[in-house]
XYZ file of C-alpha atoms in Angstrom:
517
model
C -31.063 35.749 -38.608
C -30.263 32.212 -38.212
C -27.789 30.636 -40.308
C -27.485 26.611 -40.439
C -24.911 24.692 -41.696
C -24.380 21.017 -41.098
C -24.873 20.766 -37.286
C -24.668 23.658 -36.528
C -26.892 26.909 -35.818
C -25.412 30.187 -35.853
C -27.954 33.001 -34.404
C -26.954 36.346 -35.045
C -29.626 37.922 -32.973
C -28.969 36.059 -29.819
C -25.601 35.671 -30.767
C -25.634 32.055 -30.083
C -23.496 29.159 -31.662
C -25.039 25.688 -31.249
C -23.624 22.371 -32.405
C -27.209 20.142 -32.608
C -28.957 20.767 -28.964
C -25.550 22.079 -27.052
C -24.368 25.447 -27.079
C -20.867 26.182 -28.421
C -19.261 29.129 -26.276
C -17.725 30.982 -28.425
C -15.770 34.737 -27.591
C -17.200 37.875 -29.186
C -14.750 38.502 -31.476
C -14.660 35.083 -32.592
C -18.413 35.654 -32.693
C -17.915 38.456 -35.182
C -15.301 36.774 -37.507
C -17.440 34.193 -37.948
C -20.627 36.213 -38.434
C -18.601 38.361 -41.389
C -17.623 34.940 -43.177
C -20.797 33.654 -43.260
C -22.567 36.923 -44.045
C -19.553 37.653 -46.585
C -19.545 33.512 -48.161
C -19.804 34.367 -51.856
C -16.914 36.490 -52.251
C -13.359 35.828 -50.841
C -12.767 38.352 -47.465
C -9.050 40.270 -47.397
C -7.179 40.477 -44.478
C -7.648 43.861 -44.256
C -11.367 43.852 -44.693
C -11.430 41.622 -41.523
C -9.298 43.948 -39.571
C -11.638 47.071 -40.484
C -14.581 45.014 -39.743
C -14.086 42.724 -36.550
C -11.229 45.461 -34.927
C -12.237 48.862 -36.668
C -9.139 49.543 -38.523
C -6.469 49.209 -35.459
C -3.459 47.597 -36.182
C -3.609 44.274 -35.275
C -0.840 41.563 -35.422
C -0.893 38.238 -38.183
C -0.651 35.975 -35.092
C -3.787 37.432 -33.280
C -5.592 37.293 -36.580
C -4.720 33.818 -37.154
C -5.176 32.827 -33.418
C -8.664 34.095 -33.525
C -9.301 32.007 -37.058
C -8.060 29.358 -35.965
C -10.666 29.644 -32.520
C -13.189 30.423 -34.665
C -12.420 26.918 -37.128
C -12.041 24.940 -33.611
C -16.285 26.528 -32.381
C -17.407 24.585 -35.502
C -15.255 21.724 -35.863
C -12.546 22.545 -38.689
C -9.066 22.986 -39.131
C -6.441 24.844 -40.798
C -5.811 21.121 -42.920
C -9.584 20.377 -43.416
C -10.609 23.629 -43.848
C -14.553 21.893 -44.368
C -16.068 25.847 -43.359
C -13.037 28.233 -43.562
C -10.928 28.071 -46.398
C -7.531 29.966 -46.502
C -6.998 31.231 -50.292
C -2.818 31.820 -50.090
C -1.980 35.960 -50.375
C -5.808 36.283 -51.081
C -7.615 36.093 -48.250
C -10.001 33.986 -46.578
C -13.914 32.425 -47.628
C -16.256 30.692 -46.024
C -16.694 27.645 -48.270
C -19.863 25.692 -46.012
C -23.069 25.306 -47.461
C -26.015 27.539 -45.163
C -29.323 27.997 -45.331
C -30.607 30.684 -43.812
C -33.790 30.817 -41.673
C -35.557 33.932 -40.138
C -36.050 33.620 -36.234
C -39.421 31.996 -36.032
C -41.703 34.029 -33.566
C -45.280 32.629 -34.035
C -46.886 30.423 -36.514
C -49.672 33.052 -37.223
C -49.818 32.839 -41.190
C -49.213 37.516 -40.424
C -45.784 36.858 -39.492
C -44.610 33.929 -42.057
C -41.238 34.703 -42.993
C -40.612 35.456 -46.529
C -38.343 32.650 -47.877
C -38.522 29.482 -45.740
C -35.004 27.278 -45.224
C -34.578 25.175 -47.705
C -34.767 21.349 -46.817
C -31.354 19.696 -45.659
C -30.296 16.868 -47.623
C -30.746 14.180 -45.282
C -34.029 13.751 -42.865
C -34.739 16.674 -41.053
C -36.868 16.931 -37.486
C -38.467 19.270 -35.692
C -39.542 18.045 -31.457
C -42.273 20.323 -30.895
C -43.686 21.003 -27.328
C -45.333 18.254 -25.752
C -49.198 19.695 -24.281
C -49.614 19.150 -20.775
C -52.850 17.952 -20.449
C -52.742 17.075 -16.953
C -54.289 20.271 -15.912
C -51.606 21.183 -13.755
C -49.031 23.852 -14.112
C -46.704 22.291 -11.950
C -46.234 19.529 -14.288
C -45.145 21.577 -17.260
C -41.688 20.750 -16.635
C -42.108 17.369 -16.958
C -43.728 17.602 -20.378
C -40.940 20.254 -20.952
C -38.149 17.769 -20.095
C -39.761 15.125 -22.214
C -39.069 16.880 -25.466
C -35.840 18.581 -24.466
C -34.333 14.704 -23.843
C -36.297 13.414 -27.129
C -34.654 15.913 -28.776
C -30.851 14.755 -27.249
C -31.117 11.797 -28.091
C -32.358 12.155 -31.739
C -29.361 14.227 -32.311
C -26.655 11.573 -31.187
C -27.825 10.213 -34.573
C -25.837 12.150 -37.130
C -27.429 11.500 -40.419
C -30.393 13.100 -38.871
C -30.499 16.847 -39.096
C -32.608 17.649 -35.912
C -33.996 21.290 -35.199
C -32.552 22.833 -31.811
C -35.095 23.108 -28.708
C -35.138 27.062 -28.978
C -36.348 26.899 -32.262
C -39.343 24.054 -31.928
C -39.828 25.867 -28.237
C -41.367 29.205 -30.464
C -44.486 26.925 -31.623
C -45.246 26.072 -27.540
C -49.097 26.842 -26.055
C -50.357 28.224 -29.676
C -52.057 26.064 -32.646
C -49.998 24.724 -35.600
C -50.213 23.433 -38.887
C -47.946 20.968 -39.018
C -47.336 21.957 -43.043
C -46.625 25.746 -42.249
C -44.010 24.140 -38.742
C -41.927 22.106 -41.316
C -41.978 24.640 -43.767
C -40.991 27.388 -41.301
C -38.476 25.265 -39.917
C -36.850 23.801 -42.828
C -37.893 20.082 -41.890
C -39.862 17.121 -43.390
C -41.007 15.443 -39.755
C -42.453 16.738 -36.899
C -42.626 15.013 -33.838
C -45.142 15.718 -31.572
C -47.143 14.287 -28.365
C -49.109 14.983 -25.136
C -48.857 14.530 -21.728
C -51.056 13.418 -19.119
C -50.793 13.009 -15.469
C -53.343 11.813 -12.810
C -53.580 9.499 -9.931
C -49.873 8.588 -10.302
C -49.514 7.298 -13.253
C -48.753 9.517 -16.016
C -49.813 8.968 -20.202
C -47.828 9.906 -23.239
C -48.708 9.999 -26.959
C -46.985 10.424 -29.457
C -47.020 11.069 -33.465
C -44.504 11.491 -36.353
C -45.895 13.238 -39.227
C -44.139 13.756 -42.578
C -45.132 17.753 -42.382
C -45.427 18.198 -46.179
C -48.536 15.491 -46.643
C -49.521 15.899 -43.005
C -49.249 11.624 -43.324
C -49.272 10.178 -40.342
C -45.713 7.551 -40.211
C -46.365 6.407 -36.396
C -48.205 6.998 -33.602
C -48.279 5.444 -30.288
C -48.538 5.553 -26.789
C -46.663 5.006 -23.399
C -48.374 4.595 -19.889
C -45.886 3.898 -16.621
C -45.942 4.994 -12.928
C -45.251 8.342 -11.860
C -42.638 7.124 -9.634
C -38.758 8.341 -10.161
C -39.609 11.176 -12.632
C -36.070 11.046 -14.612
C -36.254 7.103 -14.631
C -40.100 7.726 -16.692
C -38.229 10.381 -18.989
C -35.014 7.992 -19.612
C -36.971 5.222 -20.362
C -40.459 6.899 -22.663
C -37.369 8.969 -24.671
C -35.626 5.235 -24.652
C -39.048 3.815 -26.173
C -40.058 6.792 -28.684
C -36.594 6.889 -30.364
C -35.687 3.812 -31.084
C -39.484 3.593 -32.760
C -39.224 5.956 -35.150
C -35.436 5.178 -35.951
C -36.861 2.622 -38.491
C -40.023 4.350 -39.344
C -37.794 6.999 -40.515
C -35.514 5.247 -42.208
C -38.025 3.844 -44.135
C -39.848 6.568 -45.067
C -36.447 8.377 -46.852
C -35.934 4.914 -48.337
C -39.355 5.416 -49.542
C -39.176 8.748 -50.681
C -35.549 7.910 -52.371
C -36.784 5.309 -54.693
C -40.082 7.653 -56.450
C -37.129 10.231 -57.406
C -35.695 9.878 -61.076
C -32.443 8.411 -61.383
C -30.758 12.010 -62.557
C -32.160 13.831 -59.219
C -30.955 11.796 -56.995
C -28.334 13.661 -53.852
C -25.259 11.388 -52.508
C -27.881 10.375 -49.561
C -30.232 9.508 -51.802
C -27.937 7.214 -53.367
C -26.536 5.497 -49.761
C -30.772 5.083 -48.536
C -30.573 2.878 -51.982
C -27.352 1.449 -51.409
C -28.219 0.526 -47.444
C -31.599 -1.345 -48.808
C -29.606 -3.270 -50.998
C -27.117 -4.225 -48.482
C -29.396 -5.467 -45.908
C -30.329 -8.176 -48.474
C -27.053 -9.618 -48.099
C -27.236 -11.320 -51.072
C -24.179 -11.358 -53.688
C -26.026 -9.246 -56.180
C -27.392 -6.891 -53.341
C -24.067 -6.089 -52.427
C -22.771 -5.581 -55.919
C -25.516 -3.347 -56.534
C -25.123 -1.886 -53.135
C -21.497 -1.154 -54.486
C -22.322 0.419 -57.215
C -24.778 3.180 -56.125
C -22.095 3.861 -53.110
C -19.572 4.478 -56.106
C -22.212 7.241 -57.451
C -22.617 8.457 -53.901
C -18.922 9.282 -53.751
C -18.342 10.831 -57.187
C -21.100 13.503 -55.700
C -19.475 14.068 -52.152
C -16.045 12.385 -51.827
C -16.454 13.457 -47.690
C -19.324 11.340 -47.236
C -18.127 9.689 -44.677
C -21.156 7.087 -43.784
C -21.089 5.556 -47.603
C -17.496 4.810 -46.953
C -18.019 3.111 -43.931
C -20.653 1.440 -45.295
C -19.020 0.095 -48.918
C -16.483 -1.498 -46.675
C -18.673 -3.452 -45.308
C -20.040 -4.094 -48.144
C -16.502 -5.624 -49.117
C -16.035 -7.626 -46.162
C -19.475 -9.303 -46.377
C -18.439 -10.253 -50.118
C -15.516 -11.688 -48.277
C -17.306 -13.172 -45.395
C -19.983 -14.733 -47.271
C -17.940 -16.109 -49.625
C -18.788 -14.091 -53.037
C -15.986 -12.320 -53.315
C -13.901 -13.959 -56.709
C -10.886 -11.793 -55.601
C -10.833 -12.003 -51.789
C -7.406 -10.993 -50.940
C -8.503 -7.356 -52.935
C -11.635 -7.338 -50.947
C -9.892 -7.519 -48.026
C -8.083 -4.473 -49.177
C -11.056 -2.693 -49.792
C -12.672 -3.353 -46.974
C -10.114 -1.644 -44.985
C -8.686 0.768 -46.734
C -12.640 2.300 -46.716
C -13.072 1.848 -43.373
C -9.843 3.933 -42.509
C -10.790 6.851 -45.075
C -14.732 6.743 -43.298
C -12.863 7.430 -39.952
C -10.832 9.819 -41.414
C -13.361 11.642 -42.005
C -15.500 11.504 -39.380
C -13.948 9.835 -36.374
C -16.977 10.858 -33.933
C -19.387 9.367 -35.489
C -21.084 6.273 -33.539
C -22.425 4.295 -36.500
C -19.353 4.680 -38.428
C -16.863 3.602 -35.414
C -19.288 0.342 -34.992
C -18.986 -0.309 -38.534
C -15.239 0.232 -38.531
C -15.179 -2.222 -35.252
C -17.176 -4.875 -37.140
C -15.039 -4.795 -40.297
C -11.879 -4.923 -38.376
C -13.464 -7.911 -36.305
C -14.339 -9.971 -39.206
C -11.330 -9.545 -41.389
C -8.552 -8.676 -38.907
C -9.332 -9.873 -35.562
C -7.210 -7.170 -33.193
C -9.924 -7.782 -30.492
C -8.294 -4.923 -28.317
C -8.784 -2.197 -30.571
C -12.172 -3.210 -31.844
C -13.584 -4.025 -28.574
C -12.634 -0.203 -27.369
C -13.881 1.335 -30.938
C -17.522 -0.873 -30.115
C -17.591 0.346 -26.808
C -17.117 3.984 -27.885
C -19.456 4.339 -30.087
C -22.398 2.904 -27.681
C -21.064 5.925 -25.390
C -21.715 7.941 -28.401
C -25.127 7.081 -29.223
C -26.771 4.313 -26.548
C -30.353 4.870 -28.938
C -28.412 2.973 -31.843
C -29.421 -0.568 -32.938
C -26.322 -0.587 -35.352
C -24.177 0.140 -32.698
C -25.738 -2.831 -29.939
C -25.406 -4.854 -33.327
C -21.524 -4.023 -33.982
C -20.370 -4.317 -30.975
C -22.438 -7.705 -30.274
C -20.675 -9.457 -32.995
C -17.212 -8.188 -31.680
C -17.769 -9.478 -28.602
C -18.745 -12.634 -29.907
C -15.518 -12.916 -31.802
C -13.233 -11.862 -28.913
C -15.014 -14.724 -27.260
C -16.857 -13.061 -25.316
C -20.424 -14.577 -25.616
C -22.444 -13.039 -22.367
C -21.498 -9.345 -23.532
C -22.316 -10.408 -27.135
C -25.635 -11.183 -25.925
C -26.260 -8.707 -23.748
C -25.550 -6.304 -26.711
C -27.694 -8.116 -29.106
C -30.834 -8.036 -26.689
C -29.876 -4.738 -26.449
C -30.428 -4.067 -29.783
C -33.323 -6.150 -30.685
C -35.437 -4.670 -27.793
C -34.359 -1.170 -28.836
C -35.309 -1.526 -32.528
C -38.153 -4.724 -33.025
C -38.829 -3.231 -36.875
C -35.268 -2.914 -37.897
C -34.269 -3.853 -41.032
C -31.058 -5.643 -39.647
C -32.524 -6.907 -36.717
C -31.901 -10.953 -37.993
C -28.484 -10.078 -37.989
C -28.477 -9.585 -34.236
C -30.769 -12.307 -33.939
C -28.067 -14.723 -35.702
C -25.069 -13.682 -33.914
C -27.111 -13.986 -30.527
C -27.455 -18.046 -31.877
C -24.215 -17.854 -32.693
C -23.598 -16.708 -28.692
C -25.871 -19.492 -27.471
C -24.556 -22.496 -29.359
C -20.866 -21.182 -27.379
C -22.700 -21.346 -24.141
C -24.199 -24.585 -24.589
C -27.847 -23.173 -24.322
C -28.713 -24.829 -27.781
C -32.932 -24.617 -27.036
C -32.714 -20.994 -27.155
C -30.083 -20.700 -29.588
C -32.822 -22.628 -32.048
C -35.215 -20.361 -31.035
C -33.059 -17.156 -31.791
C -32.093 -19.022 -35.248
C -36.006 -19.874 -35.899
C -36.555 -15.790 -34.990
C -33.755 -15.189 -37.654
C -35.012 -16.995 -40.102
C -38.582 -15.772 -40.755
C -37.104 -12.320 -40.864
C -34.911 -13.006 -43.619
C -35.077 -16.521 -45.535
C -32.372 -15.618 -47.894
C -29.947 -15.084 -45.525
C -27.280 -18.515 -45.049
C -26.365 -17.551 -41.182
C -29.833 -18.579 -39.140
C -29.429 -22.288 -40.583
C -25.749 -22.265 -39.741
C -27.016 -21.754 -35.975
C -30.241 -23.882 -36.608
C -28.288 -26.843 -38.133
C -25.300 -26.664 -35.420
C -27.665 -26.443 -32.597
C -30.070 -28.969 -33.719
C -26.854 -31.310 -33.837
C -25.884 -30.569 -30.953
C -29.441 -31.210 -29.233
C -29.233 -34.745 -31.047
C -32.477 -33.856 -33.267
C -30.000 -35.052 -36.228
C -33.105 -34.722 -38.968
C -33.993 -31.038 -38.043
C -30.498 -30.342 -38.088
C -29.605 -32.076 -41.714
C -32.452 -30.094 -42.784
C -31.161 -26.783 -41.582
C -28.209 -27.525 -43.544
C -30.138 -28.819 -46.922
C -31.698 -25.051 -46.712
C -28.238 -23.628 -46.300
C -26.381 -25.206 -48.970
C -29.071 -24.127 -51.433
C -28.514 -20.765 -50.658
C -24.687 -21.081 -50.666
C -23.946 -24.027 -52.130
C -20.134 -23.625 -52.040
C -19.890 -23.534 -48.464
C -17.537 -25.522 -46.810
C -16.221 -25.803 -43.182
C -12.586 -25.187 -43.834
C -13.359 -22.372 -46.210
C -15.693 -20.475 -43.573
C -12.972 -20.894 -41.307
C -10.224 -19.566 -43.471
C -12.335 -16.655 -44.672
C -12.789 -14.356 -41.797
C -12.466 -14.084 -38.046
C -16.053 -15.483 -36.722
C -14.622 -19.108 -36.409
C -12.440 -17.698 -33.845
C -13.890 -19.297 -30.303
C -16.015 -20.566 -32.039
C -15.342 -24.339 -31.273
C -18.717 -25.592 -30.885
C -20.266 -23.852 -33.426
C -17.954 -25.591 -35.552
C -18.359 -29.295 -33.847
C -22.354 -28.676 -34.964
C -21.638 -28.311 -38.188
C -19.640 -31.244 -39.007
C -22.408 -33.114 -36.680
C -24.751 -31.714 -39.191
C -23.367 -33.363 -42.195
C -21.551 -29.892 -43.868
C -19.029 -30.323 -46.267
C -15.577 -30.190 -44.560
C-alpha cells in the first residue's frame, strides 16, 4: 500500500519514505511508528498501544518514545509546535491529523489487475512523467531516454503547487501500452506527460505531449532536435525547454478548469487560480477582486501559504500603483502577509521571491532581499516568477546588469507567461539606467502589446523616447499613461515605493516627457 500525503509517499511494501522524487531515510522503527499512525489516523493511538505495537509490549522509556516521534515528525517535515501530520492530544495520546489518499502499488495497466478504488485527485494539479520510448532502436540508449524523464520529473517537482507522481510509480507503465485515462486514474493525476526518443547519426529527436488524462485533450505538444554531443548538457537543456513550456500551459488549464466550477464547489486553490488571474491584470479592481477571493481562500485553509504570499502583493501593488486610499495600512498588509506566507512555508521558491519583491518595493533592505531572490532561484532555477522577483530586486538595489540578466532569464524560460510584460518592463526599466534607450523602447514596445492596460511600459517608452530626443513619441507615451492613471505624478511615484531608488534617469525621462511633477 501506498499512502500519499502532501509531498510525500509512504510505501509500506517497499518500506520506502519519499518527499516528491528523493528518498527520505528513515530508521525501522521510525518506519513502523509512522506506518501505525497513518494506518491508525481516524482514531487517537495511546501510548501504550504504540509500545505493544512498534516494541511488543517491553518497557520502554517516555524519552525514547518521544525521541523516536519526534524523528519520525522531522522524516516528513513537522514539529512538536506545528504538529501539520502528528498531533499530540495532552494525557490522550497521539493522531495522525494529515490528509492521505491511499493508492494500491500499480503493477501493470492491464484493465485484469485495476485496483479497486483509484486515489482520489489532489487538490492542486497533479502529474504523472511516464517513460519516454526509445525509438532509436538501440538498447544502449535506453538510459538516455531513462534519464530524460527521471530529470523532467526533478525539476517539475521544485515547483510546489504541483503535486508530481514519483519515478517508481510512472516507471510501472514502462515498455507496455497505456490508456492515458486508466494512467491518471490509476495514479491519482489529471496530466500525463509523455514523449519519445530518437537517436541516429548524432543528433538525437524528442517529442513530447501533455495530455489532461480524463478527456485524453491534448494541452501541448512539441518537439526538440539538438546534437548528440555532451549527453547531460542535451538532458539539462531539453528538461530546461519542456518545463518551462508547460509551466503556463498548465497553469492555464487549472485556471480553466477553476472558472466552469460553481461558486459553492470551489477548494482554497481553486479560489487563488481565480485570485492569480485577477492579479495579473493589475488593474485597481483586479486587485480588489483578487483580494477578495484570497480572503475566501483563507477562511478554507488558514495554512495556505502561497495565497498569503500572494495577497501581499496584492497590497503592495495597490500601494505601488497608486490605488491604495489608505496606503500607510497597505503597507501594513503587505508585510505583515508576507511574514505569515514565510511562516508557513519558508522553503518555498515562489513564495521567498514574492516575499523579496514585496520587501523591495515597500522597504528597500537590499541585503536581505537580494539573498531571499537569490535563494529561491537555487530552489527552483525552472521558475519564471522567481527570474522575475529577483530581476526587479536587482534593479532596485541598483543593480541593472543582474536585473537583466534575470529578466532574460525569465522571458526565455517562459515566452507564454501570463506575467511575462512585467519582466519585460522592469528589463526597460534596466536599460533606460544603462543608457541603452533603443532597446529599452523596444523592451517597452514588447511590454506593451502584451498588456495595454498596464501604466509601466509607457513609463519606460515615454522616458526613453525623451531621452533619445524623439520628444513627440515620448509625449505620446505619456498621453497613454496618464489615461490609464491619471493621478500620477513624479513626486508621488517617488514617495510611494522603493523603484525610484537608482533610478535617476528614469526619472530625468519623465520630467523630459512632460509628466506632472
Amino acid at each position: 500500500m501506498r499512502y500519499l500525503f502532501e509531498e510525500y509517499t509512504f510505501d509500506t511494501d517497499r518500506r520506502e519514505l519519499h518527499r516528491g522524487t528523493d528518498a527520505v531515510s528513515v530508521t525501522p522503527q521510525v518506519f513502523d511508528l509512522l506506518d501505525y499512525l497513518i494506518r491508525n489516523r481516524e482514531r487517537v493511538v495511546s501510548k501504550d498501544d504504540l509500545i505493544d505495537a512498534i516494541w511488543n509490549g517491553r518497557s520502554v522509556s517516555d524519552a525514547a518514545l518521544t525521541t523516536r516521534l519526534n524523528a519520525a515528525r522531522g522524516a516528513i517535515g513537522d514539529s512538536g509546535e506545528e504538529q501539520r501530520f502528528i498531533k499530540t492530544l495532552p494525557r490522550k495520546g497521539f493522531r495522525f491529523v494529515g490528509q492521505v489518499r491511499e493508492a494500491q502499488e500499480v503493477a501493470s495497466p492491464d484493465p485484469g489487475d485495476t485496483p479497486e478504488s483509484a486515489p482520489a485527485l489532489p487538490d492542486k494539479p497533479s502529474i504523472a512523467v511516464l517513460p519516454f520510448a526509445n525509438m532509436s532502436g538501440d538498447p544502449d540508449q535506453e538510459y538516455f531516454a531513462d534519464g530524460m524523464v527521471e530529470e523532467i520529473t526533478t525539476a517539475l517537482s521544485r515547483f510546489k503547487w504541483l503535486f508530481v507522481i514519483a519515478r517508481n510509480s510512472s516507471f510501472t507503465f514502462k515498455g507496455k501500452a497505456v490508456d492515458i485515462k486508466e494512467v491518471g486514474r490509476r495514479l491519482g493525476v489529471r496530466y500525463v506527460l509523455q514523449g519519445a526518443v530518437r537517436n541516429a547519426s548524432g543528433k538525437v529527436r524528442i517529442t513530447g505531449q501533455l495530455i489532461e488524462a480524463a478527456t485524453g485533450a491534448h494541452i501541448w505538444a512539441d518537439k526538440f532536435e539538438r546534437d548528440m554531443t555532451d549527453i547531460f548538457a542535451l538532458q539539462d537543456d531539453v528538461t530546461l525547454a519542456v518545463v518551462t513550456a508547460i509551466r503556463p500551459r498548465l497553469l492555464q488549464a487549472e485556471i480553466a478548469l477553476a472558472r466552469r466550477r460553481r461558486p459553492e464547489d470551489l477548494t482554497a486553490y481553486d479560489l487563488y487560480l481565480r485570485a492569480t488571474q485577477q492579479a495579473v491584470r493589475s488593474t485597481r479592481e483586479g486587485l480588489t477582486e483578487a483580494l477578495r477571493l484570497l480572503q475566501r481562500a483563507f477562511e478554507l485553509d488558514p495554512r495556505f501559504a502561497a495565497a498569503a504570499g500572494l495577497a501581499g502583493a496584492c497590497h503592495a501593488e495597490n500601494v505601488v500603483r497608486g490605488y491604495a486610499i489608505e496606503p500607510q495600512f497597505e503597507r501594513r498588509e503587505a508585510v505583515r502577509l508576507m511574514r505569515a506566507a514565510l511562516n508557513l512555508d519558508d522553503g518555498d521558491p515562489d513564495t521567498l521571491a514574492t516575499a523579496a519583491l514585496v520587501s523591495a518595493l515597500l522597504v528597500g533592505d537590499c541585503e536581505t532581499e537580494i539573498e531571499m531572490s537569490d535563494r529561491s532561484v537555487a530552489l527552483n532555477p525552472n521558475s519564471f516568477r522567481t527570474w522575475n522577483c529577483r530581476g526587479w530586486v536587482y534593479k532596485v538595489a541598483g543593480l541593472p546588469e543582474e536585473a537583466i540578466r534575470s529578466f532574460e532569464r525569465a522571458v526565455r524560460m517562459s515566452p507564454l507567461d501570463l506575467e511575462q510584460y512585467t519582466a519585460l518592463t522592469g528589463m526597460g526599466f534596466a536599460l533606460i539606467e544603462l543608457r541603452r534607450f533603443d532597446e529599452a523602447v523596444r523592451a517597452g514596445r514588447k511590454a506593451q502589446r502584451q498588456n495595454s492596460s498596464y501604466p509601466g511600459p509607457y513609463r519606460c517608452l515615454a522616458s526613453a523616447f525623451a531621452h533619445l530626443g524623439r520628444d513627440a513619441e515620448a509625449h505620446e507615451a505619456a498621453a497613454r499613461m496618464l489615461e490609464i492613471d491619471p493621478a500620477f505624478t513624479i513626486s508621488a511615484w517617488i514617495a510611494r515605493s522603493q523603484l525610484s531608488i537608482n533610478a535617476k534617469l528614469m526619472i530625468d525621462g519623465l520630467r523630459k516627457a512632460g509628466l506632472p511633477e
